[in-house]
Tab-separated table of C-alpha atoms and ligand atoms in Angstrom:
chain	number	residue	atom	x	y	z
A	298	MET	CA	32.540	63.828	-70.448
A	299	THR	CA	30.442	64.048	-73.625
A	300	ALA	CA	28.220	67.129	-73.826
A	301	THR	CA	24.668	66.115	-73.010
A	302	PRO	CA	21.746	67.963	-74.564
A	303	ALA	CA	20.237	70.665	-72.408
A	304	PRO	CA	17.823	69.016	-69.994
A	305	SER	CA	14.194	69.477	-70.948
A	306	THR	CA	11.442	69.747	-68.380
A	307	GLU	CA	9.945	66.365	-69.290
A	308	THR	CA	10.832	63.699	-66.736
A	309	VAL	CA	10.676	59.970	-67.142
A	310	VAL	CA	11.005	57.522	-64.232
A	311	MET	CA	12.278	54.144	-65.437
A	312	LYS	CA	12.138	51.123	-63.132
A	313	PHE	CA	14.162	47.967	-63.754
A	314	GLY	CA	13.377	44.719	-61.954
A	315	GLY	CA	15.907	42.316	-60.464
A	316	SER	CA	16.245	40.121	-63.554
A	317	SER	CA	17.055	43.230	-65.649
A	318	VAL	CA	20.135	43.967	-63.510
A	319	ALA	CA	21.074	40.383	-62.655
A	320	ASP	CA	24.664	40.514	-63.922
A	321	PRO	CA	27.303	43.036	-65.093
A	322	ASP	CA	26.288	42.790	-68.762
A	323	LYS	CA	22.648	43.428	-67.953
A	324	ILE	CA	23.659	46.372	-65.790
A	325	LYS	CA	25.538	47.836	-68.737
A	326	HIS	CA	22.505	47.256	-70.949
A	327	VAL	CA	20.282	49.169	-68.495
A	328	ALA	CA	22.857	51.986	-68.364
A	329	GLN	CA	22.701	52.195	-72.186
A	330	ARG	CA	18.884	52.425	-72.077
A	331	LEU	CA	19.126	55.288	-69.592
A	332	VAL	CA	21.664	57.102	-71.756
A	333	ASP	CA	19.462	56.573	-74.855
A	334	ALA	CA	16.555	58.211	-73.041
A	335	ARG	CA	18.797	61.064	-71.833
A	336	VAL	CA	20.033	61.625	-75.391
A	337	ARG	CA	16.407	62.011	-76.513
A	338	GLY	CA	16.428	65.049	-74.247
A	339	VAL	CA	14.297	63.992	-71.286
A	340	ARG	CA	15.274	64.117	-67.636
A	341	VAL	CA	15.979	60.550	-66.538
A	342	VAL	CA	15.339	59.121	-63.109
A	343	ALA	CA	15.840	55.383	-62.723
A	344	THR	CA	15.056	53.115	-59.841
A	345	VAL	CA	16.343	49.571	-59.778
A	346	SER	CA	15.648	46.421	-57.793
A	347	ALA	CA	18.370	44.310	-56.179
A	348	MET	CA	20.377	42.143	-58.609
A	349	GLY	CA	18.581	38.903	-59.563
A	350	ASP	CA	17.271	37.242	-56.452
A	351	ALA	CA	19.677	39.012	-54.128
A	352	THR	CA	16.847	39.909	-51.736
A	353	ASP	CA	15.972	36.217	-51.305
A	354	GLY	CA	19.660	35.561	-50.621
A	355	LEU	CA	19.785	38.256	-47.937
A	356	LEU	CA	16.589	36.911	-46.332
A	357	GLU	CA	18.065	33.430	-46.285
A	358	LEU	CA	21.238	34.766	-44.666
A	359	ALA	CA	19.183	36.490	-41.992
A	360	ARG	CA	17.283	33.287	-41.267
A	361	GLN	CA	20.541	31.363	-40.903
A	362	VAL	CA	21.664	33.837	-38.266
A	363	SER	CA	18.343	34.292	-36.485
A	364	ALA	CA	15.085	32.310	-36.384
A	365	ASP	CA	13.074	35.508	-36.074
A	366	PRO	CA	15.214	38.360	-37.425
A	367	HIS	CA	14.648	41.747	-35.785
A	368	PRO	CA	12.552	43.786	-38.256
A	369	ARG	CA	14.663	46.938	-37.950
A	370	GLU	CA	17.847	45.012	-38.670
A	371	LEU	CA	16.127	43.136	-41.480
A	372	ASP	CA	15.437	46.480	-43.172
A	373	MET	CA	19.071	47.592	-42.646
A	374	LEU	CA	20.100	44.361	-44.362
A	375	LEU	CA	17.522	44.177	-47.171
A	376	SER	CA	17.935	47.816	-48.198
A	377	THR	CA	21.559	47.120	-49.154
A	378	GLY	CA	20.511	45.039	-52.198
A	379	GLU	CA	19.143	48.054	-54.041
A	380	ARG	CA	22.064	50.279	-53.032
A	381	ILE	CA	24.421	47.839	-54.740
A	382	SER	CA	22.554	47.646	-58.067
A	383	CYS	CA	21.916	51.369	-58.111
A	384	ALA	CA	25.589	52.302	-57.562
A	385	LEU	CA	26.690	49.791	-60.214
A	386	VAL	CA	24.285	51.223	-62.815
A	387	ALA	CA	25.588	54.740	-62.046
A	388	MET	CA	29.184	53.525	-62.624
A	389	ALA	CA	28.172	51.956	-65.936
A	390	VAL	CA	26.533	55.235	-67.025
A	391	HIS	CA	29.782	57.101	-66.224
A	392	ASP	CA	31.683	54.707	-68.437
A	393	LEU	CA	29.371	55.555	-71.322
A	394	GLY	CA	30.487	59.148	-70.937
A	395	TYR	CA	27.443	60.573	-69.166
A	396	GLN	CA	26.959	61.911	-65.666
A	397	ALA	CA	25.001	59.934	-63.135
A	398	VAL	CA	24.506	60.004	-59.405
A	399	SER	CA	22.984	57.340	-57.170
A	400	PHE	CA	20.947	57.975	-54.022
A	401	THR	CA	19.641	55.772	-51.248
A	402	GLY	CA	15.888	56.050	-50.601
A	403	SER	CA	16.502	58.422	-47.741
A	404	GLN	CA	18.885	60.633	-49.758
A	405	ALA	CA	16.170	60.804	-52.408
A	406	GLY	CA	13.717	62.066	-49.768
A	407	ILE	CA	11.439	59.038	-49.686
A	408	ILE	CA	9.652	59.404	-46.354
A	409	THR	CA	7.646	56.436	-45.053
A	410	ASP	CA	5.710	55.388	-41.994
A	411	PRO	CA	7.794	53.478	-39.415
A	412	VAL	CA	6.424	49.949	-40.165
A	413	HIS	CA	9.510	47.811	-40.851
A	414	THR	CA	9.411	45.455	-43.889
A	415	LYS	CA	6.022	46.843	-45.024
A	416	ALA	CA	6.412	50.604	-44.832
A	417	LYS	CA	4.108	52.878	-46.825
A	418	ILE	CA	5.393	55.987	-48.562
A	419	ARG	CA	3.991	59.139	-46.921
A	420	GLU	CA	5.663	61.787	-49.015
A	421	ILE	CA	8.663	62.454	-51.191
A	422	THR	CA	10.875	65.510	-50.790
A	423	PRO	CA	13.142	65.017	-53.800
A	424	VAL	CA	15.414	68.039	-53.255
A	425	ARG	CA	18.647	66.282	-54.196
A	426	VAL	CA	17.012	64.468	-57.121
A	427	LEU	CA	15.775	67.766	-58.587
A	428	GLU	CA	19.135	69.433	-58.037
A	429	ALA	CA	20.921	66.608	-59.882
A	430	LEU	CA	18.372	66.655	-62.733
A	431	GLU	CA	18.851	70.416	-63.051
A	432	ARG	CA	22.544	69.744	-63.623
A	433	GLY	CA	21.729	67.298	-66.421
A	434	ARG	CA	22.575	64.152	-64.505
A	435	ILE	CA	20.920	60.760	-64.792
A	436	VAL	CA	19.606	60.033	-61.297
A	437	LEU	CA	19.555	56.544	-59.787
A	438	VAL	CA	17.371	55.931	-56.759
A	439	ALA	CA	17.679	52.732	-54.739
A	440	GLY	CA	14.251	51.087	-54.915
A	441	TYR	CA	12.165	49.444	-52.206
A	442	GLN	CA	13.291	51.648	-49.334
A	443	GLY	CA	12.698	54.846	-47.465
A	444	PHE	CA	13.232	56.580	-44.190
A	445	SER	CA	10.923	57.166	-41.245
A	446	ARG	CA	11.004	60.612	-39.631
A	447	ASP	CA	9.330	59.172	-36.519
A	448	THR	CA	12.081	56.659	-35.797
A	449	MET	CA	14.922	58.091	-37.986
A	450	ASP	CA	15.343	54.557	-39.312
A	451	VAL	CA	15.651	52.959	-42.738
A	452	THR	CA	12.516	51.102	-43.832
A	453	THR	CA	11.628	48.780	-46.716
A	454	LEU	CA	8.366	48.804	-48.653
A	455	GLY	CA	7.509	45.096	-48.929
A	456	ARG	CA	8.397	42.607	-51.649
A	457	GLY	CA	8.323	44.122	-55.120
A	458	GLY	CA	8.479	47.571	-53.507
A	459	THR	CA	10.661	49.136	-56.202
A	460	ASP	CA	7.467	49.468	-58.263
A	461	ALA	CA	6.049	51.664	-55.520
A	462	THR	CA	9.257	53.722	-55.461
A	463	ALA	CA	8.940	54.295	-59.222
A	464	VAL	CA	5.286	55.323	-59.261
A	465	ALA	CA	5.636	57.569	-56.205
A	466	LEU	CA	8.695	59.270	-57.740
A	467	ALA	CA	6.817	59.788	-61.008
A	468	ALA	CA	3.952	61.388	-59.065
A	469	ALA	CA	6.307	63.609	-57.046
A	470	LEU	CA	8.287	64.732	-60.098
A	471	GLY	CA	5.294	65.066	-62.412
A	472	GLY	CA	6.866	62.553	-64.779
A	473	SER	CA	5.772	59.470	-66.685
A	474	CYS	CA	6.442	55.981	-65.374
A	475	GLU	CA	7.934	53.052	-67.271
A	476	ILE	CA	8.253	49.686	-65.516
A	477	TYR	CA	10.782	47.421	-67.246
A	478	SER	CA	11.032	43.678	-66.574
A	479	ASP	CA	11.743	40.415	-68.355
A	480	VAL	CA	8.128	40.120	-69.558
A	481	ASP	CA	6.594	42.104	-72.419
A	482	GLY	CA	3.671	43.501	-70.417
A	483	VAL	CA	0.457	42.296	-68.789
A	484	PHE	CA	-0.970	39.095	-70.240
A	485	THR	CA	-4.388	37.399	-70.308
A	486	ALA	CA	-2.790	34.646	-68.158
A	487	ASP	CA	0.720	33.638	-67.103
A	488	PRO	CA	2.364	32.787	-70.477
A	489	ARG	CA	4.461	30.103	-68.774
A	490	LEU	CA	1.239	28.168	-68.103
A	491	VAL	CA	-0.813	29.205	-71.107
A	492	PRO	CA	1.121	29.238	-74.385
A	493	ASP	CA	-1.522	31.271	-76.270
A	494	ALA	CA	-1.831	33.969	-73.590
A	495	ARG	CA	-2.120	37.397	-75.199
A	496	LYS	CA	-0.432	40.658	-74.245
A	497	LEU	CA	-3.023	43.282	-73.297
A	498	GLU	CA	-2.594	46.751	-74.843
A	499	ARG	CA	-4.442	48.523	-72.052
A	500	VAL	CA	-5.672	47.625	-68.602
A	501	SER	CA	-7.637	49.955	-66.322
A	502	TYR	CA	-6.297	50.784	-62.853
A	503	GLU	CA	-9.150	48.931	-61.206
A	504	GLU	CA	-8.590	45.769	-63.250
A	505	MET	CA	-4.859	45.921	-62.549
A	506	LEU	CA	-5.548	46.327	-58.834
A	507	GLU	CA	-7.686	43.175	-58.851
A	508	MET	CA	-5.116	41.332	-60.967
A	509	ALA	CA	-2.211	42.292	-58.693
A	510	ALA	CA	-4.249	41.343	-55.624
A	511	SER	CA	-5.102	37.960	-57.103
A	512	GLY	CA	-1.620	36.852	-58.056
A	513	ALA	CA	-0.432	38.688	-61.208
A	514	LYS	CA	3.248	39.338	-60.513
A	515	VAL	CA	3.906	42.060	-63.117
A	516	LEU	CA	3.211	44.950	-60.756
A	517	MET	CA	3.134	45.385	-57.007
A	518	LEU	CA	-0.397	46.013	-55.735
A	519	ARG	CA	0.491	49.131	-53.746
A	520	ALA	CA	2.258	50.650	-56.734
A	521	VAL	CA	-0.980	50.375	-58.723
A	522	GLU	CA	-2.877	51.974	-55.845
A	523	ILE	CA	-0.493	54.933	-55.819
A	524	ALA	CA	-0.767	55.208	-59.620
A	525	ARG	CA	-4.560	55.302	-59.478
A	526	ASN	CA	-4.670	57.741	-56.575
A	527	GLN	CA	-2.092	60.088	-58.108
A	528	ASP	CA	-3.229	59.581	-61.706
A	529	VAL	CA	0.102	58.287	-62.997
A	530	PRO	CA	-0.205	56.158	-66.178
A	531	ILE	CA	2.178	53.183	-66.109
A	532	HIS	CA	3.806	51.631	-69.163
A	533	ALA	CA	4.802	48.040	-68.264
A	534	ARG	CA	7.272	46.789	-70.879
A	535	SER	CA	10.301	44.621	-71.593
A	536	THR	CA	13.907	45.621	-70.798
A	537	PHE	CA	15.113	43.539	-73.699
A	538	SER	CA	12.994	44.913	-76.557
A	539	ASP	CA	11.714	48.243	-77.879
A	540	GLU	CA	8.163	46.953	-78.391
A	541	SER	CA	5.402	48.767	-76.638
A	542	GLY	CA	4.058	46.888	-73.617
A	543	THR	CA	0.840	47.371	-71.628
A	544	TRP	CA	-0.560	50.737	-70.532
A	545	ILE	CA	-2.237	50.855	-67.145
A	546	SER	CA	-4.426	53.943	-66.865
A	547	HIS	CA	-8.019	55.133	-66.658
A	548	PRO	CA	-10.307	53.160	-68.968
A	549	GLU	CA	-10.822	54.437	-72.499
A	550	GLY	CA	-13.800	53.891	-74.759
A	551	LEU	CA	-17.357	52.954	-74.028
A	552	GLU	CA	-17.182	49.185	-73.724
A	553	GLN	CA	-14.944	47.360	-71.318
A	554	PRO	CA	-13.854	43.736	-71.805
A	555	LEU	CA	-16.121	41.208	-70.067
A	556	VAL	CA	-13.114	39.228	-68.856
A	557	SER	CA	-9.598	40.607	-69.322
A	558	ALA	CA	-7.482	37.973	-67.619
A	559	VAL	CA	-7.211	34.813	-65.567
A	560	THR	CA	-4.842	35.203	-62.606
A	561	HIS	CA	-3.671	32.683	-60.066
A	562	SER	CA	-1.642	32.323	-56.946
A	563	ALA	CA	-0.305	29.253	-55.206
A	564	ASP	CA	0.448	30.511	-51.740
A	565	GLU	CA	-2.975	30.860	-50.139
A	566	VAL	CA	-3.489	29.670	-46.597
A	567	VAL	CA	-7.031	29.498	-45.198
A	568	PHE	CA	-7.788	29.802	-41.492
A	569	SER	CA	-11.134	28.357	-40.425
A	570	LEU	CA	-12.393	29.314	-36.990
A	571	ARG	CA	-15.236	27.371	-35.415
A	572	ASN	CA	-17.304	28.069	-32.293
A	573	VAL	CA	-16.920	31.808	-32.741
A	574	PRO	CA	-19.440	33.373	-30.274
A	575	ASP	CA	-22.358	34.832	-32.240
A	576	ARG	CA	-22.428	38.337	-30.729
A	577	PRO	CA	-21.439	41.837	-31.809
A	578	GLY	CA	-17.702	42.548	-31.584
A	579	THR	CA	-16.180	39.122	-32.135
A	580	ALA	CA	-15.214	39.692	-35.779
A	581	ALA	CA	-13.968	43.143	-34.802
A	582	ALA	CA	-11.756	41.664	-32.060
A	583	ILE	CA	-10.305	39.058	-34.425
A	584	PHE	CA	-9.614	41.431	-37.313
A	585	ASP	CA	-8.322	44.217	-35.049
A	586	ALA	CA	-5.673	41.793	-33.834
A	587	ILE	CA	-4.911	40.705	-37.391
A	588	ALA	CA	-4.644	44.308	-38.615
A	589	ALA	CA	-2.298	45.126	-35.732
A	590	GLU	CA	0.042	42.447	-37.118
A	591	HIS	CA	-0.190	44.068	-40.612
A	592	VAL	CA	-1.498	40.860	-42.175
A	593	ASN	CA	-3.017	41.221	-45.637
A	594	VAL	CA	-6.305	39.339	-45.345
A	595	ASP	CA	-7.964	38.480	-48.618
A	596	THR	CA	-11.203	36.501	-48.707
A	597	ILE	CA	-13.354	36.604	-45.546
A	598	LEU	CA	-16.434	34.414	-45.117
A	599	GLN	CA	-18.702	33.989	-42.147
A	600	ASN	CA	-21.897	32.084	-41.569
A	601	VAL	CA	-23.853	31.304	-38.446
A	602	VAL	CA	-25.058	27.808	-37.670
A	603	HIS	CA	-26.824	26.995	-34.364
A	604	GLU	CA	-25.779	30.160	-32.521
A	605	ALA	CA	-22.091	29.849	-33.269
A	606	ALA	CA	-20.353	31.408	-36.213
A	607	GLU	CA	-17.883	29.785	-38.522
A	608	LEU	CA	-15.385	32.270	-39.894
A	609	SER	CA	-12.882	31.586	-42.657
A	610	PHE	CA	-10.328	33.884	-44.211
A	611	SER	CA	-7.276	33.550	-46.419
A	612	VAL	CA	-3.814	35.071	-45.955
A	613	PRO	CA	-0.573	34.816	-47.946
A	614	GLN	CA	1.903	32.142	-46.809
A	615	ASP	CA	4.316	34.839	-45.563
A	616	ASP	CA	1.757	36.100	-43.052
A	617	VAL	CA	0.984	32.762	-41.353
A	618	ALA	CA	3.191	33.289	-38.288
A	619	ALA	CA	1.767	36.806	-37.747
A	620	THR	CA	-1.776	35.413	-38.115
A	621	HIS	CA	-1.129	32.854	-35.366
A	622	ARG	CA	0.133	35.647	-33.084
A	623	ALA	CA	-3.002	37.669	-33.822
A	624	LEU	CA	-5.328	34.747	-33.136
A	625	THR	CA	-3.653	34.084	-29.790
A	626	GLU	CA	-4.183	37.744	-28.927
A	627	ALA	CA	-7.841	37.672	-30.031
A	628	GLN	CA	-8.599	34.518	-28.046
A	629	GLY	CA	-7.438	36.389	-24.954
A	630	VAL	CA	-10.366	38.743	-25.575
A	631	ILE	CA	-13.169	36.516	-26.895
A	632	GLY	CA	-12.270	33.101	-25.516
A	633	ARG	CA	-10.959	29.897	-27.069
A	634	LEU	CA	-11.729	29.138	-30.700
A	635	GLN	CA	-11.271	26.010	-32.714
A	636	VAL	CA	-8.669	26.961	-35.335
A	637	GLU	CA	-8.002	24.933	-38.464
A	638	GLU	CA	-5.246	25.903	-40.927
A	639	ILE	CA	-5.528	24.661	-44.513
A	640	SER	CA	-2.359	25.280	-46.449
A	641	ASP	CA	-2.520	23.213	-49.614
A	642	LEU	CA	-4.691	25.677	-51.543
A	643	GLY	CA	-4.287	27.998	-54.482
A	644	LYS	CA	-6.539	30.555	-56.090
A	645	VAL	CA	-7.810	31.214	-59.611
A	646	SER	CA	-9.549	34.458	-60.457
A	647	LEU	CA	-11.241	36.039	-63.443
A	648	VAL	CA	-10.933	39.804	-63.722
A	649	GLY	CA	-12.822	42.077	-66.116
A	650	ALA	CA	-14.391	45.516	-65.850
A	651	GLY	CA	-17.334	44.474	-68.065
A	652	MET	CA	-18.391	41.793	-65.556
A	653	ARG	CA	-20.181	44.449	-63.544
A	654	SER	CA	-22.953	44.744	-66.127
A	655	HIS	CA	-22.983	41.190	-67.526
A	656	PRO	CA	-24.177	38.327	-65.357
A	657	GLY	CA	-23.123	34.782	-66.127
A	658	VAL	CA	-19.362	34.952	-65.700
A	659	ALA	CA	-19.444	33.158	-62.345
A	660	ALA	CA	-21.776	30.460	-63.731
A	661	LEU	CA	-19.491	29.683	-66.672
A	662	MET	CA	-16.471	29.730	-64.376
A	663	PHE	CA	-18.001	27.194	-61.948
A	664	ARG	CA	-19.245	25.016	-64.856
A	665	THR	CA	-15.744	25.000	-66.391
A	666	LEU	CA	-14.085	24.017	-63.120
A	667	ALA	CA	-16.755	21.364	-62.488
A	668	ASP	CA	-16.131	19.817	-65.905
A	669	GLU	CA	-12.451	19.556	-64.898
A	670	GLY	CA	-13.509	17.779	-61.696
A	671	ILE	CA	-12.063	20.588	-59.549
A	672	ASN	CA	-13.574	21.124	-56.131
A	673	LEU	CA	-14.161	24.685	-54.869
A	674	ARG	CA	-13.232	25.440	-51.272
A	675	LEU	CA	-14.064	29.164	-50.981
A	676	ILE	CA	-15.608	31.542	-53.480
A	677	SER	CA	-15.376	35.308	-53.291
A	678	THR	CA	-16.364	38.109	-55.610
A	679	SER	CA	-15.988	41.824	-56.210
A	680	PRO	CA	-17.929	43.741	-58.876
A	681	ILE	CA	-15.170	42.982	-61.383
A	682	LYS	CA	-13.638	39.728	-60.088
A	683	VAL	CA	-14.611	36.160	-59.208
A	684	SER	CA	-12.088	34.100	-57.237
A	685	CYS	CA	-12.121	30.434	-56.253
A	686	LEU	CA	-9.844	28.770	-53.756
A	687	ILE	CA	-9.094	25.284	-55.016
A	688	PRO	CA	-6.605	22.472	-54.265
A	689	ARG	CA	-3.111	23.679	-55.136
A	690	PRO	CA	-2.298	20.805	-57.542
A	691	ASP	CA	-5.345	21.802	-59.678
A	692	VAL	CA	-4.363	25.453	-60.164
A	693	GLU	CA	-2.477	25.168	-63.456
A	694	ARG	CA	-5.206	23.028	-65.049
A	695	ALA	CA	-7.848	25.486	-63.869
A	696	VAL	CA	-6.012	28.457	-65.396
A	697	ARG	CA	-5.724	26.727	-68.783
A	698	ALA	CA	-9.356	25.605	-68.798
A	699	LEU	CA	-10.689	29.067	-67.899
A	700	HIS	CA	-8.472	30.817	-70.433
A	701	ALA	CA	-9.924	28.553	-73.134
A	702	ALA	CA	-13.541	28.713	-71.874
A	703	PHE	CA	-13.551	32.522	-71.998
A	704	SER	CA	-11.717	32.587	-75.374
A	705	LEU	CA	-8.977	34.850	-74.053
A	706	GLY	CA	-6.218	33.496	-76.281
A	707	ALA	CA	-4.727	34.936	-79.445
A	708	GLN	CA	-7.344	34.710	-82.213
B	1088	LIG	N1	14.314	43.520	-54.149
B	1088	LIG	C1	13.005	43.558	-53.540
B	1088	LIG	C2	12.286	42.248	-53.801
B	1088	LIG	O1	12.851	41.358	-54.384
B	1088	LIG	C3	12.207	44.720	-54.036
B	1088	LIG	C4	11.931	44.703	-55.514
B	1088	LIG	O2	12.422	43.860	-56.248
B	1088	LIG	O3	11.181	45.560	-55.967
B	1088	LIG	O4	11.178	42.106	-53.390
B	1089	LIG	MG1	13.390	41.393	-56.657
């Protein structure tokens, strides 16, 4: 083994997404990046996603075996994807002449709540990680998974969960956090749809939260939440270049951009409930049942016409079955409702911290979509975001039109 420089006290947590470890050559490339960082003298902890779309493959396999796979067994299955990539990267590091050791989430001390397929990290007790770092090793931690002390079972953190692993490890180890993927950073819009989309140098935590919640795929929403709560700056950058990417941190400077980005998603499903009794407790009964199914509700709208309320809300495609279960449960409490499910919708959103103090963004957004002949189904806002649910086939056109109308492109 080559002599490695004495480990410093500075720790970096490097996360590599599935496309960065998709094949043996890419795995060797990642190993080289880890060794390069180690040679610079920092302590290196890396967490990797499953190879390519291995997680989708495992999910598909589960569905072929069972129409409704048991959640505990699903987590046993899905957590293997990250164990594979993590062990392979450790082998590749060994071959470069450096010491590495790979850990499962539970070996790394990642303790979660017991909610299978959507577990939240409660704490990290990284005893073995620290011990290995002390001995100068490069540490690999299988992403996207943890262990529940309540049930003594393996859990997974939800799709994209390796981001959460990375940020939580950085917080626990007092290190910095670098998220590597096949894109150069966070853009003003999806560059696959908008050729002149621009890479953003900096994005505030709150903007990134809104962007992740409204469809930006670069970072998992919960990872950004952990980063904001624990004050961990994130550097989102490319695996395949040395260029600096986008920093996600507290805002700097006095002025914030009016609009930073246009985001979109294509998997919105809206539930519209009619004849909801207009009395205290009905919304509570409905959303208690929905929360018990761990459904991520986004937009909620209610209005009352002639003593009955009409209530609409949107959920991601993946949560549709759970939403149906919840509505059945709620109707047991409040009586029968008329339920309509509208599934051919998408969402476009504008996000910008400066919106808070500048009116007019919503007006220009609606005007732009009107000029494109696009019909708006639901509108929702936060202080720094305006979202419109629109017909799914219109989403790409809407993104391009808004990006141009707000002059977000490269100048
Ligand atoms: N492999 C998991 C997924 O595809 C977790 C991750 O990539 O972060 O969602
Ligand atoms: Mg993945």
